[in-house]
XYZ file of C-alpha atoms in Angstrom:
437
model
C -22.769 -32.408 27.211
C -26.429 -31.201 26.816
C -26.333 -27.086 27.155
C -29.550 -25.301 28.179
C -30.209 -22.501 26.011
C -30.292 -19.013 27.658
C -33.660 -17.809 27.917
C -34.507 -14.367 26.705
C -37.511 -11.746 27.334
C -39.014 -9.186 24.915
C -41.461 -6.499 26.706
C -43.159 -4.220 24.596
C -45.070 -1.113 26.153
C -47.899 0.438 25.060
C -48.256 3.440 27.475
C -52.419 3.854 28.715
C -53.822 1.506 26.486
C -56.677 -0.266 27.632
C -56.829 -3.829 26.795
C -60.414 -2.946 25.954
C -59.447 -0.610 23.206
C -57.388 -3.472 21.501
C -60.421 -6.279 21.537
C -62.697 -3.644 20.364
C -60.119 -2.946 17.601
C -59.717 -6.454 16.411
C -63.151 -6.683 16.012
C -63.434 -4.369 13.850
C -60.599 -5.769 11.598
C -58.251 -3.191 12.680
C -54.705 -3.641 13.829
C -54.004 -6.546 11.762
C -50.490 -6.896 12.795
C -51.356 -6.958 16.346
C -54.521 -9.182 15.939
C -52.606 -11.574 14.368
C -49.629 -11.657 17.318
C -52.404 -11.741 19.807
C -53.718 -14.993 18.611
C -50.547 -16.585 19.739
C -50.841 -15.616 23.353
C -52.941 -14.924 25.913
C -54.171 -11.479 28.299
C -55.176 -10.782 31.481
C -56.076 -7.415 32.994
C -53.404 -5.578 35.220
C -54.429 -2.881 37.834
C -52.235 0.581 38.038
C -50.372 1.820 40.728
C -51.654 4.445 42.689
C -51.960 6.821 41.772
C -52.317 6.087 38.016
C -49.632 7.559 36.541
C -46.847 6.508 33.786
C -44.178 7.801 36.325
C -45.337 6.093 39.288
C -46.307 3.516 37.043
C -42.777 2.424 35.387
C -40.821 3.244 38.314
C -42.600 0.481 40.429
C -42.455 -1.765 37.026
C -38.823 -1.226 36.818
C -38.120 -1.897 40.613
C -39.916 -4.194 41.954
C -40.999 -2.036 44.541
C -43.918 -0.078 45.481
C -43.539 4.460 45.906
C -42.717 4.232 49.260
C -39.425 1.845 47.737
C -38.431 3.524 45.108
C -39.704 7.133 46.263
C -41.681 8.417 42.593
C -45.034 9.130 43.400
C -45.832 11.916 40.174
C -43.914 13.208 37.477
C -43.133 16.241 40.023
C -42.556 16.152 43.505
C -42.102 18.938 46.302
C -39.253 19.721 48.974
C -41.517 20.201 51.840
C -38.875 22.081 53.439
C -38.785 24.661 51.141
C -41.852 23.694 49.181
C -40.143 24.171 46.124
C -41.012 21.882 43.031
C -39.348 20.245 40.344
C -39.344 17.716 38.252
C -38.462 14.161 38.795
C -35.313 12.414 37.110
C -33.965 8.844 36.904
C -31.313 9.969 39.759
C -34.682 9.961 41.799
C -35.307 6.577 41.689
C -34.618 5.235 44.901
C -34.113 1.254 44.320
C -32.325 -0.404 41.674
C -33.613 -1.544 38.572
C -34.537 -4.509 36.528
C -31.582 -3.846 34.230
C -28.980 -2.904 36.594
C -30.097 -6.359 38.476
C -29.771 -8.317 35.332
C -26.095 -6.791 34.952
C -25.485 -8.351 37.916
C -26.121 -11.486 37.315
C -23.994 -11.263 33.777
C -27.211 -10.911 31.680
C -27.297 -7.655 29.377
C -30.350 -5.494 28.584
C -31.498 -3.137 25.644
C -34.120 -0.576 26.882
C -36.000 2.026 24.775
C -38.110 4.925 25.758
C -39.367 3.805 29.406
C -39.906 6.951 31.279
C -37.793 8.355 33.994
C -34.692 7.137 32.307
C -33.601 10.293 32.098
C -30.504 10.921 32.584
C -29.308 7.524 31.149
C -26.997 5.702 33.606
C -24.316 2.909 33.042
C -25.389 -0.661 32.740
C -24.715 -3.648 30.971
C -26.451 -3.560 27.789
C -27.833 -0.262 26.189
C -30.221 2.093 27.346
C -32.477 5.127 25.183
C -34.163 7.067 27.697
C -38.095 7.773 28.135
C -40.001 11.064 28.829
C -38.676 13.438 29.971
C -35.749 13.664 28.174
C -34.171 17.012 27.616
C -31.046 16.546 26.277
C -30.181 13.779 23.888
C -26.473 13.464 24.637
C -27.754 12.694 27.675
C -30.492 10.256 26.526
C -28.507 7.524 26.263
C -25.540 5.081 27.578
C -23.494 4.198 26.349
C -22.614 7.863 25.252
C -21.378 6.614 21.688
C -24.927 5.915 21.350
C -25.913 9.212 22.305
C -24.059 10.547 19.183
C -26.080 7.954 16.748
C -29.375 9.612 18.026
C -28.539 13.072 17.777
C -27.514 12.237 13.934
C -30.692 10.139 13.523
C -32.955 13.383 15.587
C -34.436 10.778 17.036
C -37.355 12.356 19.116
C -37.900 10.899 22.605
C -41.768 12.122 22.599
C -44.464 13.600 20.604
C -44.703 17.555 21.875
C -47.994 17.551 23.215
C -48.207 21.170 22.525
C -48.825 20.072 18.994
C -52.013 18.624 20.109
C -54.154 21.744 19.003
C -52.792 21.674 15.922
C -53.910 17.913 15.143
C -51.726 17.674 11.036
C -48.527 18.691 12.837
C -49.381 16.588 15.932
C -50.025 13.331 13.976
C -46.762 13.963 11.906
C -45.061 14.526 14.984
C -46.122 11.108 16.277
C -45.372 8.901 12.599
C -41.801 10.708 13.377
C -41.508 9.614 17.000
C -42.253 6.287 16.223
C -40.306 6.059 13.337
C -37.109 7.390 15.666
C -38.838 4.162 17.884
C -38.792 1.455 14.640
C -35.089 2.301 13.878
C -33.132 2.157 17.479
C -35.531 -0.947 18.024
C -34.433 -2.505 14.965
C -30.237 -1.733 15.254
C -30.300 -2.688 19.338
C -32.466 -5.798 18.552
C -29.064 -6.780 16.584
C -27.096 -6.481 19.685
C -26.373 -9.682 22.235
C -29.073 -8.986 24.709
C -30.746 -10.804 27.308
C -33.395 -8.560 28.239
C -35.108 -6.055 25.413
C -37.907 -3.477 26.676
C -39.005 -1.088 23.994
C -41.815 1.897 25.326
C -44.026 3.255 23.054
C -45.030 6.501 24.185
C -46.779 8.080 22.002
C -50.164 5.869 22.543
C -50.480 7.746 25.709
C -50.418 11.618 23.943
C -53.024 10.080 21.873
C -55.642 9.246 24.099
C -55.110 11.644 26.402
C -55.705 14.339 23.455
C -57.898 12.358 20.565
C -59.574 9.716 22.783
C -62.821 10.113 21.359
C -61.727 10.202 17.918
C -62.008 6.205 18.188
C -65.516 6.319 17.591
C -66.895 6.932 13.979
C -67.944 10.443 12.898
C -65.252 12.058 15.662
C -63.064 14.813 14.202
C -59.629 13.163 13.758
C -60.979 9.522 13.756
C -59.076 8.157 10.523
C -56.016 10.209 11.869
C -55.914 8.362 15.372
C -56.098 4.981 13.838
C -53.838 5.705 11.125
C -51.460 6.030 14.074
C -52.600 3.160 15.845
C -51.971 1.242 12.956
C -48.095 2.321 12.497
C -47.983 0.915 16.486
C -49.299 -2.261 15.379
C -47.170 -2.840 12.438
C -44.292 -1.789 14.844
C -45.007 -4.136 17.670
C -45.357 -6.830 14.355
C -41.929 -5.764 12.736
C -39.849 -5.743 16.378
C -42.165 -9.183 17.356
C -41.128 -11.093 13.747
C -37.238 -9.411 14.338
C -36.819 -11.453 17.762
C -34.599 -14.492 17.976
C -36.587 -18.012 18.120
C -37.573 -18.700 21.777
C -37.680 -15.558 23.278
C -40.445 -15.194 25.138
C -42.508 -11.811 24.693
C -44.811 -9.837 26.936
C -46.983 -6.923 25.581
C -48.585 -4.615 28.403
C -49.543 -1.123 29.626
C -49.858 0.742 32.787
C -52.961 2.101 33.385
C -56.442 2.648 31.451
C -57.965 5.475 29.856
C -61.061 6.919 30.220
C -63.438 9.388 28.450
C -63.556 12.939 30.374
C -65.821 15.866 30.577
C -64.248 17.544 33.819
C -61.470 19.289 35.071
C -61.176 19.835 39.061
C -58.779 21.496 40.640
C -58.633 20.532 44.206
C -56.430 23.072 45.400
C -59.224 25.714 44.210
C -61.698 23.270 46.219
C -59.166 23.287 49.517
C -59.553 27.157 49.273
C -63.026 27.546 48.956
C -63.324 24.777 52.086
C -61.012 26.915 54.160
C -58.080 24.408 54.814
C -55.892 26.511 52.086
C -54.736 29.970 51.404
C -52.537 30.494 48.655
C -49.791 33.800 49.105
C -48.577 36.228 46.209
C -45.489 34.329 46.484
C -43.167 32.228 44.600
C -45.140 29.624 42.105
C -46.194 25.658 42.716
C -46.548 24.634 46.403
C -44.225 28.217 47.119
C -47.631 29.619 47.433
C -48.758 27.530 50.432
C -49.161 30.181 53.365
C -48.326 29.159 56.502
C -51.120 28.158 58.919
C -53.295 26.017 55.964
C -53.907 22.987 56.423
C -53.582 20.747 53.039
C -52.406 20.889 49.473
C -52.707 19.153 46.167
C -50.147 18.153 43.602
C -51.480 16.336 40.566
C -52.804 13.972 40.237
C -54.649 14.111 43.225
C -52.346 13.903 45.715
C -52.749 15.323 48.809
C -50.724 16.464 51.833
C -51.003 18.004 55.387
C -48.988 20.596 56.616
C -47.692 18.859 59.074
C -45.296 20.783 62.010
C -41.505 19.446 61.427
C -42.169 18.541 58.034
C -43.623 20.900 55.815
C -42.710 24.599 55.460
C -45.137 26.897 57.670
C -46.595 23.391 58.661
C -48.682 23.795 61.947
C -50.292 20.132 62.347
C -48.826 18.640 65.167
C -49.085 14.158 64.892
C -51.542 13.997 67.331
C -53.915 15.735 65.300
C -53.286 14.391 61.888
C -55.912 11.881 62.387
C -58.663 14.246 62.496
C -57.667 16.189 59.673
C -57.240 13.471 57.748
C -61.181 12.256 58.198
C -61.874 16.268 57.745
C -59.948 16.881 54.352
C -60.812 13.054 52.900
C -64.736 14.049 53.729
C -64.123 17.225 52.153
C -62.609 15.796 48.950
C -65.485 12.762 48.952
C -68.541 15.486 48.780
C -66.807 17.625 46.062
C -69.501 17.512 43.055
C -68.733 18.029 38.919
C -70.979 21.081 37.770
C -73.683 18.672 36.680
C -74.243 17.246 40.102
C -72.037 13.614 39.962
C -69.218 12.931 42.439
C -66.021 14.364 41.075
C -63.960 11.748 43.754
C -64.636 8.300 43.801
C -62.511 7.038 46.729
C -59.430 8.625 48.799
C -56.923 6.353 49.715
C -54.832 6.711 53.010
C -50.918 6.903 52.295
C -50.256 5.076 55.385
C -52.085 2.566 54.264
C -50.460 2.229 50.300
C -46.685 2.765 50.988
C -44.140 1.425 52.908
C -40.321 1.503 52.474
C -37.495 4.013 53.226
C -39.118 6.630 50.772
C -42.912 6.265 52.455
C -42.503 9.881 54.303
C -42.368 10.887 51.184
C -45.290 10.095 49.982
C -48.688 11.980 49.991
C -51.330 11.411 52.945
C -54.171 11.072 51.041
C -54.889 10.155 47.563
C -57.825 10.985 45.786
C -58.908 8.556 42.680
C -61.404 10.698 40.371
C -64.549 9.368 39.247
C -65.676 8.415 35.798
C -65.374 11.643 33.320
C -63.264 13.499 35.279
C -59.556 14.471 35.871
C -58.090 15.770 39.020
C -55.322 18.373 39.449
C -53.598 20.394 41.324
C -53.514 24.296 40.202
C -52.108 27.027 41.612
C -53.604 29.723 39.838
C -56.831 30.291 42.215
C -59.380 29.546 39.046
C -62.562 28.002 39.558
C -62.356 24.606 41.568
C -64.320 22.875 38.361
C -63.840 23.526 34.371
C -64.708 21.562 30.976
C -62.063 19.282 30.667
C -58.920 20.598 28.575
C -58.244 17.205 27.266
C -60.387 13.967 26.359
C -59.048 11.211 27.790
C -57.484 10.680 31.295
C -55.661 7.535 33.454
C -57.724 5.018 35.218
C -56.655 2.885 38.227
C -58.048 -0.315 36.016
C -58.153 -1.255 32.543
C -54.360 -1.958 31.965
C -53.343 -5.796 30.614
C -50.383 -8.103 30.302
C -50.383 -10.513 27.367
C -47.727 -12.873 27.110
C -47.449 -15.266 23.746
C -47.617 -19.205 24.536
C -48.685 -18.527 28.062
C -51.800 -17.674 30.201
C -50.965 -14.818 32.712
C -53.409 -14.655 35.653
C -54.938 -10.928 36.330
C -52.428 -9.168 38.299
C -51.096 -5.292 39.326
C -48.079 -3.772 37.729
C -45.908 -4.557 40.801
C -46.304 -8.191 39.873
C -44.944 -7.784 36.123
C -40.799 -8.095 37.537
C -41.547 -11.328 39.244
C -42.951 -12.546 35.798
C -40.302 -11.523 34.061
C -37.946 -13.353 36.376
C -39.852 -16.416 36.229
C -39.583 -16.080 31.867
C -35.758 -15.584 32.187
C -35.511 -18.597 34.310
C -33.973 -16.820 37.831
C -35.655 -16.488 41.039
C -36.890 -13.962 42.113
C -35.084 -11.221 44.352
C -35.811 -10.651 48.094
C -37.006 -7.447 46.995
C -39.718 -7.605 44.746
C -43.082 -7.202 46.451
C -45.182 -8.598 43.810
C -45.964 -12.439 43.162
C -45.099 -14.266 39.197
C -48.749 -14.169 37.238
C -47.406 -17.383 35.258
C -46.386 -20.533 36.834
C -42.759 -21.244 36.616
């Protein structure tokens, strides 16, 4: 009797990297191994998540589900009740995963360096986790595998506090994604079904060497030295796969040259809807009686009576703070005179789930050149940007070898991947396949 062979799926990551940087790169005969892989498939451009960020980003990729599902909406969140602020671990993640689902069905999974991962929890298969990642014994399940990491010092991330000092930062990247090569390589030995591996580090570099792409910038050769170990890795795991597994390559979000910083909690005080108190530190410093606040990246919320600490707004009038605070944030300028917000987004409007309330009630996207934040310092509302490259809502791609994905958003990636391993789809996913079955 004729057996069908199981199907299997590789995804590799490449955290914020524009599918434009990678076409500009080929054609300038860089990134050979890459190039050549890319021949063999085809891309299409993927939109972020909103807002664009790797958290929100990989939390909806690895559920299936938009924020309001799986309740990760920044790397940080707040308790409103006490406004208190911390940051945001796998235990967060409010709907199951991609992996744990495969388990279900008998399939096992080997996944590397996907943020919010952290701490690593049981599955079927193996699991390294992503940034942030404190503790390696707790990095990783099962916990024997732990223990080969913490002999190997594997390094979950690059430090990006290394950043000013650009020899020790670019070292510290060759190591992380050596520590990448090696647990790619010993897992890929294992009998999985599903393999993600997450490369990181792409991400710290944009975000602090973006403009060394261009010729004549300080640190160009340096930044695609290291682009070039990420090729030849995405080669070396790509040639390593069994025959017939199918293999996606994708990112997130885009990246962006910027020249400006702006805070919008500095803005919200200068417009009168926020006073910040001597008190405490993050969102602590709300004082009772304002009206918003802004976590980054530009996330915005009310302070809404029953909800927030010292929160006054009563539901009736939500509306027409709303319109006030979203008009406030759509005039704010950049020092040279160009709109610092390109659009605010209604939360009511993006998420829906049993984690929505959650969620922020406006979200401002930043124009081009600039990054929004969310200090609590009381420093001027605008300042030269302190890095050079920041997220974009656009920009992202999905390339899949042998097929030809249409354009999509990251919430449709899961449903591909089902449709690759041959299962239907769960109930759950929100997104629609971008191949044909």
């Amino acid at each position: 009797m004729f057996l069908r062979r199981r199907k299997r799926v590789c995804v590799i990551s490449l955290d914020g990297v524009p599918g434009s940087l990678l076409e500009d790169a080929f054609s300038q005969g860089r990134l050979v191994p890459l190039r050549s892989l890319w021949a063999e498939g085809e891309a299409a451009e993927l939109t972020s998540t909103v807002p664009p960020i790797s958290s929100v980003a990989w939390a909806t990729y690895a559920t299936g589900v938009n924020p309001g599902g799986h309740g990760i909406y920044g790397f940080a969140d707040r308790d409103p009740a006490t406004m208190g602020q911390r940051l945001l671990t796998s235990r967060d993640v409010a709907a199951p995963t991609l992996w744990h689902r495969l388990g279900t069905l008998g399939r096992n999974s080997a996944v590397i360096n996907v943020p919010l991962t952290y701490p690593a929890a049981p599955l079927k298969g193996w699991l390294v986790a992503g940034f942030p990642a404190p503790e390696l014994k707790a990095a990783a399940y099962p916990p024997e595998l732990g223990e080969t990491l913490a002999k190997d010092k594997y390094l979950v991330d690059p430090d990006p506090g290394l950043a000013s000092d650009p020899p020790m930062f670019f070292a510290e990247v060759k190591r992380a994604l050596d520590s990448r090569r090696r647990i790619a390589l010993e897992l890929l030995r294992r009998p999985w079904d599903f393999f993600h591996l997450h490369i990181m580090a792409t991400d710290r570099l944009n975000h602090f060497f973006f403009r060394a792409r261009h010729e004549g910038e300080p640190n160009h050769e340096d930044f695609w030295a290291a682009y070039e170990e990420v090729a030849e890795l995405v080669g070396e795991v790509a040639e390593a796969l069994p025959r017939g597994t199918e293999l996606v390559l994708m990112s997130d979000h885009g990246f962006s040259d910027i020249a400006w910083e702006i805070d919008l909690n500095a803005h919200l005080v200068e417009r009168g809807l926020l006073e910040l108190s001597g008190e405490g530190s993050g969102p602590e410093r709300v004082a009772p009686g304002s009206v918003a606040y802004s976590l980054t990246p530009g996330r915005t919320y009310l302070l809404r009576a029953g909800r927030e600490r010292g929160g006054t707004i009563p539901r009736e009038e939500a509306p027409r703070w709303l319109e006030r605070v979203a008009a406030d944030l759509l005039a704010l300028k950049t020092p040279d005179g160009a709109p610092a917000v390109a659009e605010v987004l209604r939360g009511e409007e993006l998420y829906h789930g049993p984690k929505a309330a959650l969620g922020p009630d406006l979200v401002a996207l930043p124009a081009p050149r600039v990054e929004l934040r969310g200090g609590w310092e009381g420093g001027p509302t605008a300042k030269p940007a302190s890095r050079q490259g920041g997220h974009t809502l656009t920009g992202a791609f999905i390339w899949i070898r042998g097929r030809t994905p249409r354009a999509g958003t990251v919430i449709d990636v899961p449903p591909t991947l089902w449709a690759l391993l041959g299962h239907p789809g769960p109930n759950e996913f929100e997104g629609k396949a971008l191949i044909e079955r």
